[in-house]
PDB file of C-alpha atoms in Angstrom:
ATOM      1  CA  UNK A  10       5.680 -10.869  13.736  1.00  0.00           C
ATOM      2  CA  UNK A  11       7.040  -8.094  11.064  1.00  0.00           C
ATOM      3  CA  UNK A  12       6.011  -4.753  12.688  1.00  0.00           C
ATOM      4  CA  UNK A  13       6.296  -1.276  10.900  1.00  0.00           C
ATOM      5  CA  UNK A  14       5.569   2.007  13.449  1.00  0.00           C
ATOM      6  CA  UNK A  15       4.886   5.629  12.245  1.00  0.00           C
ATOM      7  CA  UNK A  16       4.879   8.353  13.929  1.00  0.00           C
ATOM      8  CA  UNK A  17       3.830  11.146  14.321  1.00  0.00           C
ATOM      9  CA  UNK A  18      -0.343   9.512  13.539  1.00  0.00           C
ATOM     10  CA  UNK A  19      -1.255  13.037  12.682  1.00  0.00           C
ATOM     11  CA  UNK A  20       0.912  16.541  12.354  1.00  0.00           C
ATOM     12  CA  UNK A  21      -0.236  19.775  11.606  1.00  0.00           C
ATOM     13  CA  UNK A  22       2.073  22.811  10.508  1.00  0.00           C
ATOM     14  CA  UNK A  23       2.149  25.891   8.267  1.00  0.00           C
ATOM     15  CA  UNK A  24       3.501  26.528   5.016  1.00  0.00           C
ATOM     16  CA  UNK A  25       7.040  26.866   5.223  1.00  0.00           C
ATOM     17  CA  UNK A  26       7.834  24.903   7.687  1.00  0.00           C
ATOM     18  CA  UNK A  27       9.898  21.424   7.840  1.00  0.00           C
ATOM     19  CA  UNK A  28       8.391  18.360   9.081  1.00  0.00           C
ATOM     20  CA  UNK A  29      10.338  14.814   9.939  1.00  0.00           C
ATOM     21  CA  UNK A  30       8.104  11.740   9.413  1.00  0.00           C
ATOM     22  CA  UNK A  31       9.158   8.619  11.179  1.00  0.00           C
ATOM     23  CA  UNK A  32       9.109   5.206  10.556  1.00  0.00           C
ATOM     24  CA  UNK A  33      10.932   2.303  12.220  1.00  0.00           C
ATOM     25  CA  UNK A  34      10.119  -1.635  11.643  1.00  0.00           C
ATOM     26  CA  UNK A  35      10.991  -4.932  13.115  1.00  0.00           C
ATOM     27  CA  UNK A  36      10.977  -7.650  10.236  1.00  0.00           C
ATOM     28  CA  UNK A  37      12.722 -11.010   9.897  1.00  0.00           C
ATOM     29  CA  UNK A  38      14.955 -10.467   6.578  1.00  0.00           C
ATOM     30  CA  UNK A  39      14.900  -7.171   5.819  1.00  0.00           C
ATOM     31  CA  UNK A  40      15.146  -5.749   1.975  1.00  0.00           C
ATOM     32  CA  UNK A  41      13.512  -2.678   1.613  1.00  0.00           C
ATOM     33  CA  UNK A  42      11.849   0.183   2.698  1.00  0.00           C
ATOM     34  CA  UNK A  43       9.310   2.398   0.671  1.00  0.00           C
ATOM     35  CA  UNK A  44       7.526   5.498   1.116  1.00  0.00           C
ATOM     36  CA  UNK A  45       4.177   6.507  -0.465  1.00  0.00           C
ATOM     37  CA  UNK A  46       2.310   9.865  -0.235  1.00  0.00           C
ATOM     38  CA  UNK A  47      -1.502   8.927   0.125  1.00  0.00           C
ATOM     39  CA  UNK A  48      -4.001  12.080  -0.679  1.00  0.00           C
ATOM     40  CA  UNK A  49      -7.349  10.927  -1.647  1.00  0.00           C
ATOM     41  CA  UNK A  50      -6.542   8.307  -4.043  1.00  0.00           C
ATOM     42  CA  UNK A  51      -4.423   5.540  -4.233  1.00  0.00           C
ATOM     43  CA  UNK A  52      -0.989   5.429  -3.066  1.00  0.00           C
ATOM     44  CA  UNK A  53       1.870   7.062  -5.093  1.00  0.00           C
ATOM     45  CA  UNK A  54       5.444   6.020  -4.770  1.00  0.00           C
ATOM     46  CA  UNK A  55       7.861   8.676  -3.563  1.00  0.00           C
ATOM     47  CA  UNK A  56      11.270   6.698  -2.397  1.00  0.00           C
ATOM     48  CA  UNK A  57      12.738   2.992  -2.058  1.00  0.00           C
ATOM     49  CA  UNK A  58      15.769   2.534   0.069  1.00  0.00           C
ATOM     50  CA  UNK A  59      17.726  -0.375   0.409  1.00  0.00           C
ATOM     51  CA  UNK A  60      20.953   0.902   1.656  1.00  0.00           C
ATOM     52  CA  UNK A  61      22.081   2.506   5.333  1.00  0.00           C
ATOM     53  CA  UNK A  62      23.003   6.511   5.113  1.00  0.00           C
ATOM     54  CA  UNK A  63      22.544   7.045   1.616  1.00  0.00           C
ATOM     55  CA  UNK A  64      20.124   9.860   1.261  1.00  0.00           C
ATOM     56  CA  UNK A  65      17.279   9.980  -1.500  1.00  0.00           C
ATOM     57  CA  UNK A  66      16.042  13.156  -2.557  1.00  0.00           C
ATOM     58  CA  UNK A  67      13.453  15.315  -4.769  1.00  0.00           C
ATOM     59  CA  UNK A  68      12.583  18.336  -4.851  1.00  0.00           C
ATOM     60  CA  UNK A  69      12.016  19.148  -1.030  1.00  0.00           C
ATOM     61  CA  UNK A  70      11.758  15.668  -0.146  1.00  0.00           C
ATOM     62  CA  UNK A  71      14.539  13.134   1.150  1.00  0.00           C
ATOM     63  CA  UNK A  72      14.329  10.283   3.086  1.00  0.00           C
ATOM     64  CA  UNK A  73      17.644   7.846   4.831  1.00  0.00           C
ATOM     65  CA  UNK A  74      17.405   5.085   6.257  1.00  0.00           C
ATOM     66  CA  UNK A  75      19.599   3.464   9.064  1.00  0.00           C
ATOM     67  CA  UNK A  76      19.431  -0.658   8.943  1.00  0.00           C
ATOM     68  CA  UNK A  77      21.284  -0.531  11.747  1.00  0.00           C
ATOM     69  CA  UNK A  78      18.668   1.283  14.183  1.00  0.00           C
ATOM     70  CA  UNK A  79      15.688  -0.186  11.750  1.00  0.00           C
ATOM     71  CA  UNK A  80      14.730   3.081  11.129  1.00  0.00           C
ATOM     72  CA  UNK A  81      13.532   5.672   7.889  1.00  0.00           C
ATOM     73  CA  UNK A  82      13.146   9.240   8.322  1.00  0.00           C
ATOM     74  CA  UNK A  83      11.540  11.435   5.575  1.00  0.00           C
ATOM     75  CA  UNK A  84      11.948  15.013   5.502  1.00  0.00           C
ATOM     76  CA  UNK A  85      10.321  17.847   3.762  1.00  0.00           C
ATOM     77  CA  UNK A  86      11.587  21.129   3.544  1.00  0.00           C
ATOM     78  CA  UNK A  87       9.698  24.427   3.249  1.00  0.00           C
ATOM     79  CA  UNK A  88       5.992  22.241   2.953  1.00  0.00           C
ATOM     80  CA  UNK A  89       2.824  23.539   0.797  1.00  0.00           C
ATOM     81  CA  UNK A  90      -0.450  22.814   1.279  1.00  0.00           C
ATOM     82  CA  UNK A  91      -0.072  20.556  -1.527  1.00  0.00           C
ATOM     83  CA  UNK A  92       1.849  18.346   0.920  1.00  0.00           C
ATOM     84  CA  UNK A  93      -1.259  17.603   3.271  1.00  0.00           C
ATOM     85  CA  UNK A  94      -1.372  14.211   2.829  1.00  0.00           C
ATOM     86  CA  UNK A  95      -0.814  10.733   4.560  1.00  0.00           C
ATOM     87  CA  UNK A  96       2.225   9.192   4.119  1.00  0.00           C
ATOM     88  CA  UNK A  97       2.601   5.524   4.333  1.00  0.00           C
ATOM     89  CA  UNK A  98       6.172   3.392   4.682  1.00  0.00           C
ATOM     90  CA  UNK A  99       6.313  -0.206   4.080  1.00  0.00           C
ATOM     91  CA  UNK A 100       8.498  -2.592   4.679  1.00  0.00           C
ATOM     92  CA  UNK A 101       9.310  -5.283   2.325  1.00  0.00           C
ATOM     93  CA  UNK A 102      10.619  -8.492   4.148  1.00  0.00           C
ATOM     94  CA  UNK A 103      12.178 -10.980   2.266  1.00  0.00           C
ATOM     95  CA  UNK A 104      11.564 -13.827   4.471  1.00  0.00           C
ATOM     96  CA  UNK A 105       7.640 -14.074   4.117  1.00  0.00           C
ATOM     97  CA  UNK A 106       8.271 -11.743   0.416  1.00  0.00           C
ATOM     98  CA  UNK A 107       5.613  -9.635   1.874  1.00  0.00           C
ATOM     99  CA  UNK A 108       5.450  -5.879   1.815  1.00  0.00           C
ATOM    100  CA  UNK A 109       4.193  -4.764   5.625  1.00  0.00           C
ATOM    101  CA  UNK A 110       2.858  -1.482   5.495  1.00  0.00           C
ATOM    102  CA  UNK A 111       2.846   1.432   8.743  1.00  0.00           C
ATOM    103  CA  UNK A 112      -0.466   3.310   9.782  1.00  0.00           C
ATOM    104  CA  UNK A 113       0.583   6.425   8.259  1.00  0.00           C
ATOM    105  CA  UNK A 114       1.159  10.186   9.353  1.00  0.00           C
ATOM    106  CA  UNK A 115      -1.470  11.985   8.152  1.00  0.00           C
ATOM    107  CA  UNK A 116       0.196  15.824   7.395  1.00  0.00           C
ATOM    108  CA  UNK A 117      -1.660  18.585   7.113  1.00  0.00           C
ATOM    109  CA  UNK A 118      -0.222  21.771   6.115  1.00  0.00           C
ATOM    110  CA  UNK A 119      -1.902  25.122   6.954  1.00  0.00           C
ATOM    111  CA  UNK A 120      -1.557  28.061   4.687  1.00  0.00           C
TER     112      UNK A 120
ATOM    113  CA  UNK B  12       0.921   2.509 -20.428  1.00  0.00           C
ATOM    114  CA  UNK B  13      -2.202   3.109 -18.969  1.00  0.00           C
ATOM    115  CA  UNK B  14      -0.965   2.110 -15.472  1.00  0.00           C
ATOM    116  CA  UNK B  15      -3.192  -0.492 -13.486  1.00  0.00           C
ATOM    117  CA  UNK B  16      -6.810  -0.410 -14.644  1.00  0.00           C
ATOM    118  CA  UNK B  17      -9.235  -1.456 -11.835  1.00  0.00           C
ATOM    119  CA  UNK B  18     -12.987  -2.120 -12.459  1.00  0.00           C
ATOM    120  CA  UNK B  19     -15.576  -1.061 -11.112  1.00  0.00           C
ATOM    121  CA  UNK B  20     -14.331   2.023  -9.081  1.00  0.00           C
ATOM    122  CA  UNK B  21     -17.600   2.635  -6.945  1.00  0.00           C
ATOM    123  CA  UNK B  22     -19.671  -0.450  -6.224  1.00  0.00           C
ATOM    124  CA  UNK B  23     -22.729  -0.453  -4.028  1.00  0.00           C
ATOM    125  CA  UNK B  24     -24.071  -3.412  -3.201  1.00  0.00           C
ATOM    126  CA  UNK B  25     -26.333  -5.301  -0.494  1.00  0.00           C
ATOM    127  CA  UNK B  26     -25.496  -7.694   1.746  1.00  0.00           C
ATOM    128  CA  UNK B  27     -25.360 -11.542   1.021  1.00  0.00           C
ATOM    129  CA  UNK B  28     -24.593 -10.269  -2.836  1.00  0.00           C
ATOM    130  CA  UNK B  29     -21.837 -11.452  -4.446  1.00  0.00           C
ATOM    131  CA  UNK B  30     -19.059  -9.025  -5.445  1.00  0.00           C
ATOM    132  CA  UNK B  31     -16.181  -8.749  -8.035  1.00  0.00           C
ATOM    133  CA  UNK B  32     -13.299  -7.044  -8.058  1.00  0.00           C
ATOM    134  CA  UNK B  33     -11.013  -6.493 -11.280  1.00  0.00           C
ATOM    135  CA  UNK B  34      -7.629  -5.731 -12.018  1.00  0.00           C
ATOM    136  CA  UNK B  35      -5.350  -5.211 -15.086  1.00  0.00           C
ATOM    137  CA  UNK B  36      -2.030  -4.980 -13.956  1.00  0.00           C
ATOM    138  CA  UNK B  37       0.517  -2.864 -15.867  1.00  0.00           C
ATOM    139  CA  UNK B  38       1.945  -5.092 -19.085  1.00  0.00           C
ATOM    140  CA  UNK B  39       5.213  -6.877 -17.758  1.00  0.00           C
ATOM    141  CA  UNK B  40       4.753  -7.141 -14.238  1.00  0.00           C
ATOM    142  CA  UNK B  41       5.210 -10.352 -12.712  1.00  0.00           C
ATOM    143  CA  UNK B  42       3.778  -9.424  -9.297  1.00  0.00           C
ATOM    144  CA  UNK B  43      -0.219  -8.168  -8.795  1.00  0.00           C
ATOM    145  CA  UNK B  44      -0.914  -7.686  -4.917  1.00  0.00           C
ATOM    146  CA  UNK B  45      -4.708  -7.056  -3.972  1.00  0.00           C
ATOM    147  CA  UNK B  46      -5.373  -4.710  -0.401  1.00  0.00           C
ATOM    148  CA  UNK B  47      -7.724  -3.592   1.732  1.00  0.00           C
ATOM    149  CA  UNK B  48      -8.116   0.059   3.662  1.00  0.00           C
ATOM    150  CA  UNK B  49      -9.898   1.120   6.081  1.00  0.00           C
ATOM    151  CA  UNK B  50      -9.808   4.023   8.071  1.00  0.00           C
ATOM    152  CA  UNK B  51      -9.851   1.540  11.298  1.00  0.00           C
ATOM    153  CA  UNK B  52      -7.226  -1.109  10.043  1.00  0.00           C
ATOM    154  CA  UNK B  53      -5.609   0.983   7.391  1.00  0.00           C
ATOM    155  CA  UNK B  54      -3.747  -1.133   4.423  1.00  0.00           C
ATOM    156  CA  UNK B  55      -3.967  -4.604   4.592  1.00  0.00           C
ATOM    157  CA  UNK B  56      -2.369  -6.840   2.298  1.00  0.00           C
ATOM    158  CA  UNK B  57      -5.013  -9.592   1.397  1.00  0.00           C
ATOM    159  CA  UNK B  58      -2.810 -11.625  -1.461  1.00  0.00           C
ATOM    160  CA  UNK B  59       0.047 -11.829  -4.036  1.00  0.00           C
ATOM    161  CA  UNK B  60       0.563 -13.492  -7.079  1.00  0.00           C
ATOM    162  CA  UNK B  61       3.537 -14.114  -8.872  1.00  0.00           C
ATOM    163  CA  UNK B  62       3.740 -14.904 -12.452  1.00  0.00           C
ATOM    164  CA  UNK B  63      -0.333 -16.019 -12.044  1.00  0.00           C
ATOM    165  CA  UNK B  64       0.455 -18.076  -8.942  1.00  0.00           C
ATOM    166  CA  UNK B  65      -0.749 -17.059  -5.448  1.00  0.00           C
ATOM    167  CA  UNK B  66       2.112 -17.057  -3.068  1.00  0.00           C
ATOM    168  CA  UNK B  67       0.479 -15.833  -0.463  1.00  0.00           C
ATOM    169  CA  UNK B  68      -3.044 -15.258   0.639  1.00  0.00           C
ATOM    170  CA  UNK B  69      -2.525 -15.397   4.914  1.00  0.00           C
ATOM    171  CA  UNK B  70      -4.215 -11.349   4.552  1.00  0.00           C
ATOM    172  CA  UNK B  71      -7.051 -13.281   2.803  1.00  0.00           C
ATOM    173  CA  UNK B  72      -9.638 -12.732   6.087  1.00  0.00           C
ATOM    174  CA  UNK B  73     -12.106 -15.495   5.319  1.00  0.00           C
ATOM    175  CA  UNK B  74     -13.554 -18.106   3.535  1.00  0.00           C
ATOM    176  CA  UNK B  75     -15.763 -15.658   1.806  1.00  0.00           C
ATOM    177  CA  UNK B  76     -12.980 -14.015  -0.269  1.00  0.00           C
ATOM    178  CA  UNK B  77     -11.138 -15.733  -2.993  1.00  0.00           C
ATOM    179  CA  UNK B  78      -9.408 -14.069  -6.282  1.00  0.00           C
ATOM    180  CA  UNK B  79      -7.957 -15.468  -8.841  1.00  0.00           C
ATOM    181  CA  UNK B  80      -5.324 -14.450 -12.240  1.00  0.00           C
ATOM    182  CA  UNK B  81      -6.312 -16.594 -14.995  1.00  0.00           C
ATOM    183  CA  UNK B  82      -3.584 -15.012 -16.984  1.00  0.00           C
ATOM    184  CA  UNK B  83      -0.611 -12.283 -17.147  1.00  0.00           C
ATOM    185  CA  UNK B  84      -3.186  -9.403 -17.520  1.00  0.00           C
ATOM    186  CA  UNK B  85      -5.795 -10.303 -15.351  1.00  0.00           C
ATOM    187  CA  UNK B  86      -6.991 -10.622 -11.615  1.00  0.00           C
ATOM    188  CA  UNK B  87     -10.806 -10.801  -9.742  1.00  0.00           C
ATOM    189  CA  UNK B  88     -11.313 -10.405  -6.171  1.00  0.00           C
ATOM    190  CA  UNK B  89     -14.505 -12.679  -5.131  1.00  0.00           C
ATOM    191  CA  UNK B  90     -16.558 -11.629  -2.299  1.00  0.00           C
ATOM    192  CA  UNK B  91     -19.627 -13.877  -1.389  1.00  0.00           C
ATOM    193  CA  UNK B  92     -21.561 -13.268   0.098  1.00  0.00           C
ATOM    194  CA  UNK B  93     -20.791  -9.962   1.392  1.00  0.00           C
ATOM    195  CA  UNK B  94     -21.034  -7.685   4.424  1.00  0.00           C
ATOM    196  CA  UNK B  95     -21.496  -4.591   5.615  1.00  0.00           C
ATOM    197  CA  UNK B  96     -18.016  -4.892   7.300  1.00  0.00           C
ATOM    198  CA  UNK B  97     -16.354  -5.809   4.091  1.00  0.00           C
ATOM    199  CA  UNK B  98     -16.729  -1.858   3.253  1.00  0.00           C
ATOM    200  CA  UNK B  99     -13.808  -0.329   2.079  1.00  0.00           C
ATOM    201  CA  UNK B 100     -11.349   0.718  -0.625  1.00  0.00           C
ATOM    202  CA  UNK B 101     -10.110  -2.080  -2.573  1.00  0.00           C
ATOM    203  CA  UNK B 102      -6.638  -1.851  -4.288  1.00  0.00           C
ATOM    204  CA  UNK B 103      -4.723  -3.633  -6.906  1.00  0.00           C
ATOM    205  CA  UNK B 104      -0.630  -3.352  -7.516  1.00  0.00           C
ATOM    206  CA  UNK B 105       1.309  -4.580  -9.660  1.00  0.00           C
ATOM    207  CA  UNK B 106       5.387  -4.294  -9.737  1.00  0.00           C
ATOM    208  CA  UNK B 107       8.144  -5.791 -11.496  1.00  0.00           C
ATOM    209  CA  UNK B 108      11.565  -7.149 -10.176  1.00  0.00           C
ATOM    210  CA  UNK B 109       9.837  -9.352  -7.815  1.00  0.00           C
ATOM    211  CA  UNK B 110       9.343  -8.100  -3.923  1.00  0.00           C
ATOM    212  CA  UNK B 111      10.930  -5.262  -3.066  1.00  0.00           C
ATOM    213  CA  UNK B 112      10.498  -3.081  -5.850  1.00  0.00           C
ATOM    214  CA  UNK B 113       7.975  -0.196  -6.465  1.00  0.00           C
ATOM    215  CA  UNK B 114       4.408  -1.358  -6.078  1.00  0.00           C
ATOM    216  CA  UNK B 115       2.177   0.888  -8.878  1.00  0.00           C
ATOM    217  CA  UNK B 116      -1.400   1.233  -7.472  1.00  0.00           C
ATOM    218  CA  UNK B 117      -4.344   1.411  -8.886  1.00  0.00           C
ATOM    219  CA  UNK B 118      -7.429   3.882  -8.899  1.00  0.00           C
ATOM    220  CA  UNK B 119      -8.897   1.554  -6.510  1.00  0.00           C
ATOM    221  CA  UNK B 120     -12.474   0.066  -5.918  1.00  0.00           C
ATOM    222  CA  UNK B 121     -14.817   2.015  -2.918  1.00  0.00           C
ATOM    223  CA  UNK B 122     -17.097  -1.058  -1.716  1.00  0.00           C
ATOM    224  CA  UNK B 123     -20.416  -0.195   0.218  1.00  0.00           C
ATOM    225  CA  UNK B 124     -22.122  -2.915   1.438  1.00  0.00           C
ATOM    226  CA  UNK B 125     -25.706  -1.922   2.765  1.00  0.00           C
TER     227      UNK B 125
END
């Protein structure tokens, strides 16, 4: 059964700090992996990734994934409260051609 | 483009009513997924269309749910009769290039069921 993890479930930092969100999956045919930022709306789309060890990046936020390990990390650097958020990674496995989404990490970010 | 247009975004409603659910994906996408969240269960895909078609609908949890996509630019979600425990937020996406690609959400639709 296609499995997608998160962790941390719930983090809670200052401003100016750097956080690492995880995310790590088990699916059949693998094609690829998406982040979304959640705040109190709908999901928005932040980064797809296809490829091992090629790094995506905006602003303060870049995410690489490892097909090897099954495993995403995203990073942001130097967060703002405007950050607090959850943020959600799915999986998209070609096999079923169904998108399996993680739990999320909810981040808050103190000021 | 206006991005996908879901109707209505708050619906209240009792139990044993019947519900709707619409969705107007964004013009040119061949793919319109409906899901579920919770705060228990989080996001749940319930079903996916492709080019009208439902290719998949194992998220679907029960005979009381059923959408449809008559056409290109249009999608219900059916729930009757509903349940207290079908409360939740209710989104459409839509996305182009087939699986894989990014999913555009919409506002979503915040069920109560009393």
């Amino acid at each position: 059964e296609d499995k997608v993890v998160q962790s941390p479930l719930s983090l809670v930092v200052h401003e100016g700090d750097t956080v690492t969100l995880n995310c790590s999956y088990e699916v059949t045919n693998f094609r690829s992996l998406l982040w979304y930022k959640q705040e109190k709306k709908a999901p928005t789309f932040l980064f797809m990734l296809t490829s091992s060890g090629i790094e995506k990046k905006s602003g303060r936020l870049s995410s690489i994934l490892d097909k090897k390990e099954l495993f995403s990390i995203l990073n942001i650097t130097a967060t703002q409260t405007g950050d607090s958020a959850v943020y959600l990674c799915a999986v998209y496995d070609n096999y079923g051609q169904n998108f399996v989404f993680g739990p999320g990490t909810r981040l808050s970010v103190l000021p | 483009d206006a991005g996908v247009i879901q109707s209505p975004r708050h619906e209240v409603t009792e139990m044993g009513q019947e519900v709707t659910l619409r969705c107007k994906p964004i013009s040119g996408h061949d793919y319109l997924f409906w899901y579920r969240q919770t705060m228990m269960r989080g996001l749940e895909l319930l079903i996916y269309f492709n080019n009208n078609v439902p290719i998949d609908d194992s998220g679907m949890p029960e005979d009381r749910f059923s959408a449809k996509m008559p056409n290109a630019s249009f999608s219900t979600l059916k729930i009757q009769p509903s349940e207290p425990r079908d409360s939740a937020v209710y989104f459409c996406a839509s996305s182009f290039v087939g699986g894989g690609g990014e999913q555009y959400f919409g506002p979503g639709t915040r069920l109560t069921v009393t």
